Short mmCIF file of C-alpha atoms in Angstrom, two decimals:
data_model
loop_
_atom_site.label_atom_id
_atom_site.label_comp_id
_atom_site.label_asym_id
_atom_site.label_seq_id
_atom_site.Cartn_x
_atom_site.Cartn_y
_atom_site.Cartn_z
CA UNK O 129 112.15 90.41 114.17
CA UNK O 130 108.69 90.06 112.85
CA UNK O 131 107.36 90.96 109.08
CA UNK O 132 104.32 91.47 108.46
CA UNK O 133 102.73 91.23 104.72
CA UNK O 134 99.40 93.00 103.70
CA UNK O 135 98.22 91.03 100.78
CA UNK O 136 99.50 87.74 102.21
CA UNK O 137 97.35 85.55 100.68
CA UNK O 138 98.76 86.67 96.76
CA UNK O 139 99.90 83.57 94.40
CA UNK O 140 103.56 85.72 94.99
CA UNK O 141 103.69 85.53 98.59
CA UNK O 142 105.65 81.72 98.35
CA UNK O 143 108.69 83.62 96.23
CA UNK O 144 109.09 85.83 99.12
CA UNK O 145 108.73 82.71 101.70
CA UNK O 146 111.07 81.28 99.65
CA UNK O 147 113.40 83.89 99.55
CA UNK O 148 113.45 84.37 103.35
CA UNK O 149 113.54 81.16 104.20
CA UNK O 150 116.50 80.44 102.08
CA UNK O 151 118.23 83.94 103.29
CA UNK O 152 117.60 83.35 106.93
CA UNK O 153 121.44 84.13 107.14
CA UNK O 154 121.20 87.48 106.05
CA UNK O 155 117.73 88.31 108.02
CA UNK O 156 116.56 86.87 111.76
CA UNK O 157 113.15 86.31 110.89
CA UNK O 158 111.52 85.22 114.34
CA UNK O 159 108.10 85.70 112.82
CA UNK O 160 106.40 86.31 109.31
CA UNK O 161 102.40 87.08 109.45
CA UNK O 162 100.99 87.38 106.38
CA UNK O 163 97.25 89.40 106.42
CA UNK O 164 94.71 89.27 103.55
CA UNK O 165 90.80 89.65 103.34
CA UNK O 166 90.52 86.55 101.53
CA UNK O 167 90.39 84.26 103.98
CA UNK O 168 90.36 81.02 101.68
CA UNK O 169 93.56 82.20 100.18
CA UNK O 170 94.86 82.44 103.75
CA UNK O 171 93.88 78.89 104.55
CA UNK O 172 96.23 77.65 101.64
CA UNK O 173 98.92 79.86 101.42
CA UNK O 174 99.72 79.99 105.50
CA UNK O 175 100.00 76.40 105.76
CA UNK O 176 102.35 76.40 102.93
CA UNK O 177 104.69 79.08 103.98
CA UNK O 178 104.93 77.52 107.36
CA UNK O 179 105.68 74.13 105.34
CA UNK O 180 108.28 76.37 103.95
CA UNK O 181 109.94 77.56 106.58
CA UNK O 182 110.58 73.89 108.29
CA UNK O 183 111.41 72.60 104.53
CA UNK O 184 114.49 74.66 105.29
CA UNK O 185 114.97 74.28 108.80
CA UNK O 186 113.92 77.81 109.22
CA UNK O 187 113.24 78.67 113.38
CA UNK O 188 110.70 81.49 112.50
CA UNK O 189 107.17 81.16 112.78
CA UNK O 190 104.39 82.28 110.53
CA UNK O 191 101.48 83.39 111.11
CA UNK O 192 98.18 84.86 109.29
CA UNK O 193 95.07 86.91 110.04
CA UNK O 194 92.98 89.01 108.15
CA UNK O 195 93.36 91.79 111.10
CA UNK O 196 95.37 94.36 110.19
CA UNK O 197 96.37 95.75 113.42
CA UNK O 198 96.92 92.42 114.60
CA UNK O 199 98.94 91.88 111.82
CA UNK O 200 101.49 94.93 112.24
CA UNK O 201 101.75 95.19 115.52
CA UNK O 202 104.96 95.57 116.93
CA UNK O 203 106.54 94.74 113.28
CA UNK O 204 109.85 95.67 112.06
CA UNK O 205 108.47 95.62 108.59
CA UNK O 206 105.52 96.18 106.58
CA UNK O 207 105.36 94.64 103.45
CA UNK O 208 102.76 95.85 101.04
CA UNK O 209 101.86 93.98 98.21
CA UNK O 210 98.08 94.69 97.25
CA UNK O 211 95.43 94.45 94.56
CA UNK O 212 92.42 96.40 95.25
CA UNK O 213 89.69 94.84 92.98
CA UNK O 214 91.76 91.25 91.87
CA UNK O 215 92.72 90.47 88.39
CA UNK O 216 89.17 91.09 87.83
CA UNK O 217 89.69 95.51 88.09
CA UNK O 218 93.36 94.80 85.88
CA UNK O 219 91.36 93.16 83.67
CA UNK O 220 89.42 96.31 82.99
CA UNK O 221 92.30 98.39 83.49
CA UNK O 222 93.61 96.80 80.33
CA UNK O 223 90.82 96.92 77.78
CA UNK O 224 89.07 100.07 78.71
CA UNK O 225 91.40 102.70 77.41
CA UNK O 226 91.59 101.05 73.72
CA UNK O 227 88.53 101.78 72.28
CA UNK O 228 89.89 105.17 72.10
CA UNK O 229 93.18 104.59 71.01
CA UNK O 230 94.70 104.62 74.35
CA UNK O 231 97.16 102.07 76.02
CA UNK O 232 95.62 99.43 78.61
CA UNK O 233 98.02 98.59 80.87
CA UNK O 234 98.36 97.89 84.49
CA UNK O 235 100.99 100.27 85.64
CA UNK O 236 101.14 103.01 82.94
CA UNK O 237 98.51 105.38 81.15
CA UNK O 238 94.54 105.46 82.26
CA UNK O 239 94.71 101.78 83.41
CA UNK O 240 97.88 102.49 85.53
CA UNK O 241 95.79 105.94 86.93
CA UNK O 242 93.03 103.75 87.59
CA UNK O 243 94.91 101.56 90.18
CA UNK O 244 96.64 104.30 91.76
CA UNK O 245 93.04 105.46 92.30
CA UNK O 246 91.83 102.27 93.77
CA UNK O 247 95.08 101.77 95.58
CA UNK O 248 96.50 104.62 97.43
CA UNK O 249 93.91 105.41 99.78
CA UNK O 250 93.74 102.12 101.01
CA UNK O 251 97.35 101.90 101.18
CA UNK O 252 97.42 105.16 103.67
CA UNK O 253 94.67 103.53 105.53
CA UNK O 254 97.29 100.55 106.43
CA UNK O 255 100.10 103.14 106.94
CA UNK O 256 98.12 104.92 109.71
CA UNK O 257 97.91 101.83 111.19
CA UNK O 258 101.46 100.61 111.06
CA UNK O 259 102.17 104.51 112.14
CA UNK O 260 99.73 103.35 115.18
CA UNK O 261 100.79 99.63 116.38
CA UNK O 262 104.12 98.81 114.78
CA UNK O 263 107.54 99.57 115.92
CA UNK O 264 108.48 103.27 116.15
CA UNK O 265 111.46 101.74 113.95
CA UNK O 266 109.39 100.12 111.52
CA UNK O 267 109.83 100.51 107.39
CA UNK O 268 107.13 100.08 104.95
CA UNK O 269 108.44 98.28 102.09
CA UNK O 270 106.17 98.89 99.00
CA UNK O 271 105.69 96.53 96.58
CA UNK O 272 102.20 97.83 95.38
CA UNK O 273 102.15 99.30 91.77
CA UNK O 274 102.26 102.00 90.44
CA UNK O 275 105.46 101.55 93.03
CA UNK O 276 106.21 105.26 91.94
CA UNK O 277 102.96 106.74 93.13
CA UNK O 278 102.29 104.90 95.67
CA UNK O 279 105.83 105.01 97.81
CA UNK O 280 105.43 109.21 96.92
CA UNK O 281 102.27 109.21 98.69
CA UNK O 282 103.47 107.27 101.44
CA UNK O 283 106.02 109.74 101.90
CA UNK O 284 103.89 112.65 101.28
CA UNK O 285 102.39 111.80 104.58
CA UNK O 286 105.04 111.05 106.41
CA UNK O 287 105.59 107.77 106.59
CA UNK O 288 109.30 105.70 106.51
CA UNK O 289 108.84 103.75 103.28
CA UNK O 290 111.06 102.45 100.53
CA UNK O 291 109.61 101.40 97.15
CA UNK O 292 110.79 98.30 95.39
CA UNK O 293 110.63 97.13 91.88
CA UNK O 294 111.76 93.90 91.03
CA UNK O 295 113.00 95.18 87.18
CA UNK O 296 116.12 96.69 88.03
CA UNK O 297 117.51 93.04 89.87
CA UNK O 298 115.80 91.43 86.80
CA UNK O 299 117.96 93.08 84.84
CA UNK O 300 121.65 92.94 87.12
CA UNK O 301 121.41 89.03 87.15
CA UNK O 302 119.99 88.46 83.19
CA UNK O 303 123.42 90.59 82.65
CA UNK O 304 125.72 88.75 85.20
CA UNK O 305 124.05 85.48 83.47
CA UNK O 306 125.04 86.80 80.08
CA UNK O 307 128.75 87.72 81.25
CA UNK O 308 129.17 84.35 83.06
CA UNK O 309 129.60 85.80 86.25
CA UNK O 310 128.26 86.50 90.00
CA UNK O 311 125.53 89.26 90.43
CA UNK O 312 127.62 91.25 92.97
CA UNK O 313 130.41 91.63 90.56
CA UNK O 314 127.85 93.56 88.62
CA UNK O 315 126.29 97.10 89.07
CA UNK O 316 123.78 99.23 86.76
CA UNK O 317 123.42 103.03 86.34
CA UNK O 318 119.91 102.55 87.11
CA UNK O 319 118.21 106.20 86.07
CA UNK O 320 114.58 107.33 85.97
CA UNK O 321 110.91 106.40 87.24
CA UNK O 322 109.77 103.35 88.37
CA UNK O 323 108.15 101.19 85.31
CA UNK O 324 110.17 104.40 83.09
CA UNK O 325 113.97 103.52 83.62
CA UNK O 326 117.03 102.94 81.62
CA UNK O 327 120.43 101.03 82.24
CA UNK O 328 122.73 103.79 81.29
CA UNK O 329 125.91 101.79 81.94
CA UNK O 330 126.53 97.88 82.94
CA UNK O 331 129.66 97.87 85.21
CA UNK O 332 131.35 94.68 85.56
CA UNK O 333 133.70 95.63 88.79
CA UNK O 334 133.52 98.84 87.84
CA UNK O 335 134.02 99.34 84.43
CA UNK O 336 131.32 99.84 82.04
CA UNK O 337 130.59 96.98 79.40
CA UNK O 338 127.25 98.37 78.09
CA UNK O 339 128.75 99.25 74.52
CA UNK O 340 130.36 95.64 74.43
CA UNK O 341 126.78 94.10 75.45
CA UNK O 342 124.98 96.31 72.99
CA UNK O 343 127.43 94.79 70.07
CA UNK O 344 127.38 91.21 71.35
CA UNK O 345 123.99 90.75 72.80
CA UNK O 346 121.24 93.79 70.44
CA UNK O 347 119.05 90.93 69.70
CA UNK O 348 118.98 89.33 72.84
CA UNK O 349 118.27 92.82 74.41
CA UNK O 350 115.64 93.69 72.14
CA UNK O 351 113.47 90.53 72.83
CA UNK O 352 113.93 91.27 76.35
CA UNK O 353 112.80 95.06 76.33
CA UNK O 354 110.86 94.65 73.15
CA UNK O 355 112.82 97.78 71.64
CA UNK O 356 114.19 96.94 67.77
CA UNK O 357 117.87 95.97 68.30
CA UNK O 358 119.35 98.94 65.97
CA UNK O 359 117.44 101.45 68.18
CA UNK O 360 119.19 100.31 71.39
CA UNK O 361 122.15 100.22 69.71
CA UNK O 362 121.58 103.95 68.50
CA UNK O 363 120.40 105.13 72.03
CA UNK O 364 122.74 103.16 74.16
CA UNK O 365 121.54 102.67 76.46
CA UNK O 366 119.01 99.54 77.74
CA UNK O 367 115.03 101.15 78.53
CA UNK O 368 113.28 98.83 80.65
CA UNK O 369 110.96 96.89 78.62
CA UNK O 370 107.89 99.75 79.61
CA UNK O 371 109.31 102.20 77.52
CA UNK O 372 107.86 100.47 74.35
CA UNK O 373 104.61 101.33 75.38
CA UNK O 374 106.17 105.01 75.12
CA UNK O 375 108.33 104.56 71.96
CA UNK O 376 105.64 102.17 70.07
CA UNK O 377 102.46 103.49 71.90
CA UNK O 378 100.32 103.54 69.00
CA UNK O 379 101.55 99.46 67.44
CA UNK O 380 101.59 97.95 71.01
CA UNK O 381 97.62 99.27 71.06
CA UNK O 382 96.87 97.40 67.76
CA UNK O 383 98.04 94.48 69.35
CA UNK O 384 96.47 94.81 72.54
CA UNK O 385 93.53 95.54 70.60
CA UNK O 386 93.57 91.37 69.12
CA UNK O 387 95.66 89.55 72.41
CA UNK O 388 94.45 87.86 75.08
CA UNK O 389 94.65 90.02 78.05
CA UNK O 390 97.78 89.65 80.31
CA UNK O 391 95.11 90.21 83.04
CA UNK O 392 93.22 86.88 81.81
CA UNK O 393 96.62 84.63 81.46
CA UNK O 394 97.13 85.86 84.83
CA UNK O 395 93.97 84.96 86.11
CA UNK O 396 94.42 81.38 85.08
CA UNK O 397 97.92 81.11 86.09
CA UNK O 398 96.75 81.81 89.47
CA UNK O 399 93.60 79.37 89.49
CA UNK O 400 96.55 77.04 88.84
CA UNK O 401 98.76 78.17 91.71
CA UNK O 402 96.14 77.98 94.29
CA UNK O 403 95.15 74.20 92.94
CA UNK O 404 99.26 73.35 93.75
CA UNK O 405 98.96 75.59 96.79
CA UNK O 406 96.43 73.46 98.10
CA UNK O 407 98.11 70.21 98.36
CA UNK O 408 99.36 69.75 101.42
CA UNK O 409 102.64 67.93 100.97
CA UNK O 410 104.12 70.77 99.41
CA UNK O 411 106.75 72.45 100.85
CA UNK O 412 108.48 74.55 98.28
CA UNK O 413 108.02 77.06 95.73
CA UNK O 414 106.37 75.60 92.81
CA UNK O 415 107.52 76.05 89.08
CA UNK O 416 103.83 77.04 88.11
CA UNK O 417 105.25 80.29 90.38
CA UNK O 418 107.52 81.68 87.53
CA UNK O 419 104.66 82.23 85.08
CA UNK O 420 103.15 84.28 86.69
CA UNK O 421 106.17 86.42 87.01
CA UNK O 422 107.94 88.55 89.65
CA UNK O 423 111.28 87.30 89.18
CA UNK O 424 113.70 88.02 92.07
CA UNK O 425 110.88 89.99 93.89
CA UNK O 426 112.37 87.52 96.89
CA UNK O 427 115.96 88.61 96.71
CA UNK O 428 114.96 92.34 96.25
CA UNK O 429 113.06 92.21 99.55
CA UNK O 430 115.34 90.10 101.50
CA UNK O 431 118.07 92.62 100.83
CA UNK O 432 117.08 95.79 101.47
CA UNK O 433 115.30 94.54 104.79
CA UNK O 434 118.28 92.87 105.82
CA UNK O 435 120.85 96.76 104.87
CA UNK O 436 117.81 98.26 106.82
CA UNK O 437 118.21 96.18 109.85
CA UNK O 438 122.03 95.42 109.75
CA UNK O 439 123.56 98.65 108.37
CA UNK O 440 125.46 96.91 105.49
CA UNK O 441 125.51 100.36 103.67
CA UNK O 442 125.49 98.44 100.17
CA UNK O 443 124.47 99.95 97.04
CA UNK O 444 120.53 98.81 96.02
CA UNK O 445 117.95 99.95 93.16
CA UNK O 446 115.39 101.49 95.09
CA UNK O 447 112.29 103.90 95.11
CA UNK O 448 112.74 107.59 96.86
CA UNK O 449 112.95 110.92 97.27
CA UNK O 450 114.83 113.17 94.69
CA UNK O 451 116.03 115.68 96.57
CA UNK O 452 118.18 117.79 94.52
CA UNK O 453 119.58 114.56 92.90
CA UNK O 454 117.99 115.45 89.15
CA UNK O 455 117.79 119.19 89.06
CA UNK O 456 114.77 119.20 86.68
CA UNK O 457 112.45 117.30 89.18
CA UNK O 458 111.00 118.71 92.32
CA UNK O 459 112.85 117.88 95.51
CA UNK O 460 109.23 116.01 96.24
CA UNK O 461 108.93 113.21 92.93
CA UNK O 462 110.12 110.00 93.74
CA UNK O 463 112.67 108.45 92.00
CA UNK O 464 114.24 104.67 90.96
CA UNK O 465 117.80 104.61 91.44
CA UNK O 466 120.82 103.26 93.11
CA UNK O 467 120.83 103.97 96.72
CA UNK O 468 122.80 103.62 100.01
CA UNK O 469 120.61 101.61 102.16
CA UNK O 470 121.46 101.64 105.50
CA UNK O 471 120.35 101.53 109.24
CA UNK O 472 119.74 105.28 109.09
CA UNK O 473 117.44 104.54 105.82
CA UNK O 474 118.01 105.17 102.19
CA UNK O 475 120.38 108.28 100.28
CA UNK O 476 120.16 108.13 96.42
CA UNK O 477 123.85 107.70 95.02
CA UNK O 478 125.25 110.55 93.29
CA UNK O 479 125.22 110.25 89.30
CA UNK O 480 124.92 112.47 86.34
CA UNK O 481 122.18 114.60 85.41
CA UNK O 482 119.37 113.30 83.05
CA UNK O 483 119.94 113.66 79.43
CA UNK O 484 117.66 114.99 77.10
CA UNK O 485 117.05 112.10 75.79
CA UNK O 486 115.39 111.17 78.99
CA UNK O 487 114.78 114.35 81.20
CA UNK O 488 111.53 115.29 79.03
CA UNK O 489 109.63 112.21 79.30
CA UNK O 490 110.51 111.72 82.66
CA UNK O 491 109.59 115.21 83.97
CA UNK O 492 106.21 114.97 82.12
CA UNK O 493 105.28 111.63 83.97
CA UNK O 494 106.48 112.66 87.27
CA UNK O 495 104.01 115.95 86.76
CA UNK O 496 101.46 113.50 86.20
CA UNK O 497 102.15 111.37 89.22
CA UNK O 498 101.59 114.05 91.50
CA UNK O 499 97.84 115.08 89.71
CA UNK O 500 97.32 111.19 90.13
CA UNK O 501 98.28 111.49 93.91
CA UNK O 502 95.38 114.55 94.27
CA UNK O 503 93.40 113.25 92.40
CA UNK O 504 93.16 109.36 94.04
CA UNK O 505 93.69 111.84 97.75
CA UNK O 506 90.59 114.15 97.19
CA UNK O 507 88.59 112.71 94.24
CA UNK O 508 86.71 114.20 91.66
CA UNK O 509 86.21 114.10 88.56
CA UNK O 510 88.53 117.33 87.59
CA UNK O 511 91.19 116.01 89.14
CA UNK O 512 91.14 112.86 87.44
CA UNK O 513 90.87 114.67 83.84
CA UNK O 514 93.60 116.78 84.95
CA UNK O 515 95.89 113.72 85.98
CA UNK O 516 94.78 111.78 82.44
CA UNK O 517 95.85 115.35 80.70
CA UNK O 518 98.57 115.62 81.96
CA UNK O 519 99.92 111.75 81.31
CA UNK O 520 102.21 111.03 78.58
CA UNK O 521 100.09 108.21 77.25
CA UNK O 522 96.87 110.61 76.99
CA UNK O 523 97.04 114.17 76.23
CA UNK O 524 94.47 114.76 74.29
CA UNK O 525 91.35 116.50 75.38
CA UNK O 526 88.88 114.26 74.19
CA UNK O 527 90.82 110.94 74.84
CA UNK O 528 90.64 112.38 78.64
CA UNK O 529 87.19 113.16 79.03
CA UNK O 530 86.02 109.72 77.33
CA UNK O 531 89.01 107.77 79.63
CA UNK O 532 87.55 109.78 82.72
CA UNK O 533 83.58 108.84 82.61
CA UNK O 534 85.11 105.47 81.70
CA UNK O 535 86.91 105.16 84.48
CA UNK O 536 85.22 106.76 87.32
CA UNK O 537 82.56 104.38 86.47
CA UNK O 538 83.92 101.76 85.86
CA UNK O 539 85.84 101.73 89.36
CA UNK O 540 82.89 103.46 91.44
CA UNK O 541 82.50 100.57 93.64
CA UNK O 542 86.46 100.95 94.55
CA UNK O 543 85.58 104.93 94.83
CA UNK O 544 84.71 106.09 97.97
CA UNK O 545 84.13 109.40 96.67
CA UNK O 546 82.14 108.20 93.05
CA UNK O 547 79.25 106.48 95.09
#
């Protein structure tokens, strides 16, 4: 089996060496190659993954390039896990929208459009050639955010691709870790978008403690999703921790407005990382590494390869097609929730309808994911007002036109069609 991983040389790419070299059990890795255009990260984080993988006695051999046919060819999977522009385009991605009394964010509002603009047509440009040289067999597993947008454009053009998120196993083990017990004794009624999701019930073998961990555990939960501890207990239900930049939009702003960046923490955590990464008697994942987040990432990706490749048929949290599975999305949006994952691919587990209390918000941002897929597709600047129009964090005539100049040129040089 090989893997192959686009954006190789990211300060994550040792959690997921970690993870597969500690998992070799559950997946026959005979070779990893990790690709990235920055060479110098290469040159530091090769060596170490192959340090890695004899650390643990693991047979497999890495490799890395920064070719990417070389890099798929003939691979089983494709992991894609990119940045188009560095920390240095999230950093912008984060402050720009303020000024006008927008979010800045990563993921979500006119910074999270912005990405999905650099990102998806570079991420169809590696597609067509894992379409080209990999296995006829092969998955794309997407780890590039928005993970929403990106997996549905993937899809849109045909391609077998799976998104992953690494909030939903986040949440499963904090919650097995609170109930003093193993992961796999625990389950989650995982509903909505990616980066917009709830836990609508906590089973612990199958029976539903959510209400007992709402009464037990409020304040616990609300530093986790930031959400006031009387409001979760009102809703019951547990958002994801993105949802505050729904519910307290206009307070998480102010703050933003007087923080240091999460882009510029990030930015020296990783200066850091590639310091550690650099000596050469290391041979396993560093603590530095939890900083800078992406907590179980590893596990997440380990185990829906290894369901893909060995037909385990188990029950993951995973980004896909609706079809028919909410009635008040198109067949087309992609979804995060619990799915069969299997050697004939990925069927979303049946569960109830959406409730109002989530259907509206999540139909609105799944119209605006598919303006942000034509729009980052075909360009142009109507396309991007429409897609900043339509998103929940926006809405607003003016804030759109002022977020689209903005943007367009602030992200030209990432633009094939704005130059």
């Amino acid at each position: 089996m090989k893997i192959a991983v686009i954006g190789g040389g990211s300060t994550y790419t040792p959690e997921l060496v970690d993870g597969l070299a500690r998992l070799r059990s559950l997946l026959p890795v005979d070779e990893l190659c990790l690709m990235d255009v920055a060479a110098d990260r290469l040159a530091l984080i090769g060596p170490l993954a192959e340090r890695m993988f004899r650390r643990e006695g693991h047979p497999g051999k890495v490799t890395w390039t920064s070719d990417v046919v070389a890099a798929v060819a003939d691979a089983d999977f494709v992991l894609i896990q990119l940045r188009i522009g560095g920390q240095a385009a999230r950093l912008v991605d984060e402050t720009f929208p303020l000024p006008c009394g927008c979010l800045g964010q990563e993921t979500t509002g006119a910074g999270g459009l912005a990405k999905a603009l650099r990102t998806v047509p570079r991420v169809l440009e590696i597609a067509e050639q894992v379409r080209r040289h990999a296995k006829s067999t092969a998955w794309i597993i997407d780890f590039t955010n928005p993970v929403g947008i990106v997996t549905r454009a993937l899809l849109d053009a045909g391609h077998r691709a799976v998104g992953l998120c690494n909030v939903a196993i986040g949440f499963q083990r904090k919650f097995a870790a609170a109930l003093d017990v193993s992961p796999d004794r625990v389950s989650l009624d995982h509903v909505g978008l990616n980066h917009l999701s709830w836990e609508r019930q906590i089973r612990l073998d199958g029976v539903d403690v959510l209400p007992r961990l709402l009464e037990e555990r409020s304040e616990e939960l609300a530093e986790e999703t930031r959400i006031p501890a009387r409001v979760l207990r009102e809703l019951g239900v547990v958002p994801s921790y993105y949802l505050h930049y729904y519910y307290q939009h206009d307070e998480v702003v102010e703050q933003l407005r007087v923080s240091t960046p999460r882009a510029q923490i990030v930015a020296d955590v990783e200066r850091e990382l590639l310091a550690v990464y650099a000596d050469p008697q290391l041979d396993t994942k560093p603590a530095q590494l939890e900083l800078r987040g992406g907590a179980y990432y590893s596990e997440a990706a380990v185990d829906v390869m290894a369901s893909l490749w060995s037909d385990r048929g188990d029950v993951q949290v995973v980004n896909l097609r609706n079809n028919g599975l909410f009635p008040s999305l198109s067949d087309d949006a992609v979804v995060e929730v619990p799915a069969t994952v299997s050697a004939a691919g990925v069927v979303p587990v049946s569960t109830a309808p959406l409730e109002p209390l989530f259907s509206g918000l999540v139909s609105h941002a799944s119209a605006y994911e598919e303006l942000a897929i034509d729009a980052a597709i075909h360009g142009g600047r109507e396309r991007v007002f429409r897609a900043l129009l339509a998103n929940p964090l926006v809405g607003q005539i003016g804030q759109a036109d002022y977020l689209t100049d903005e943007l367009i040129s602030l992200n030209a040089a990432h633009l094939d069609w704005a130059q």
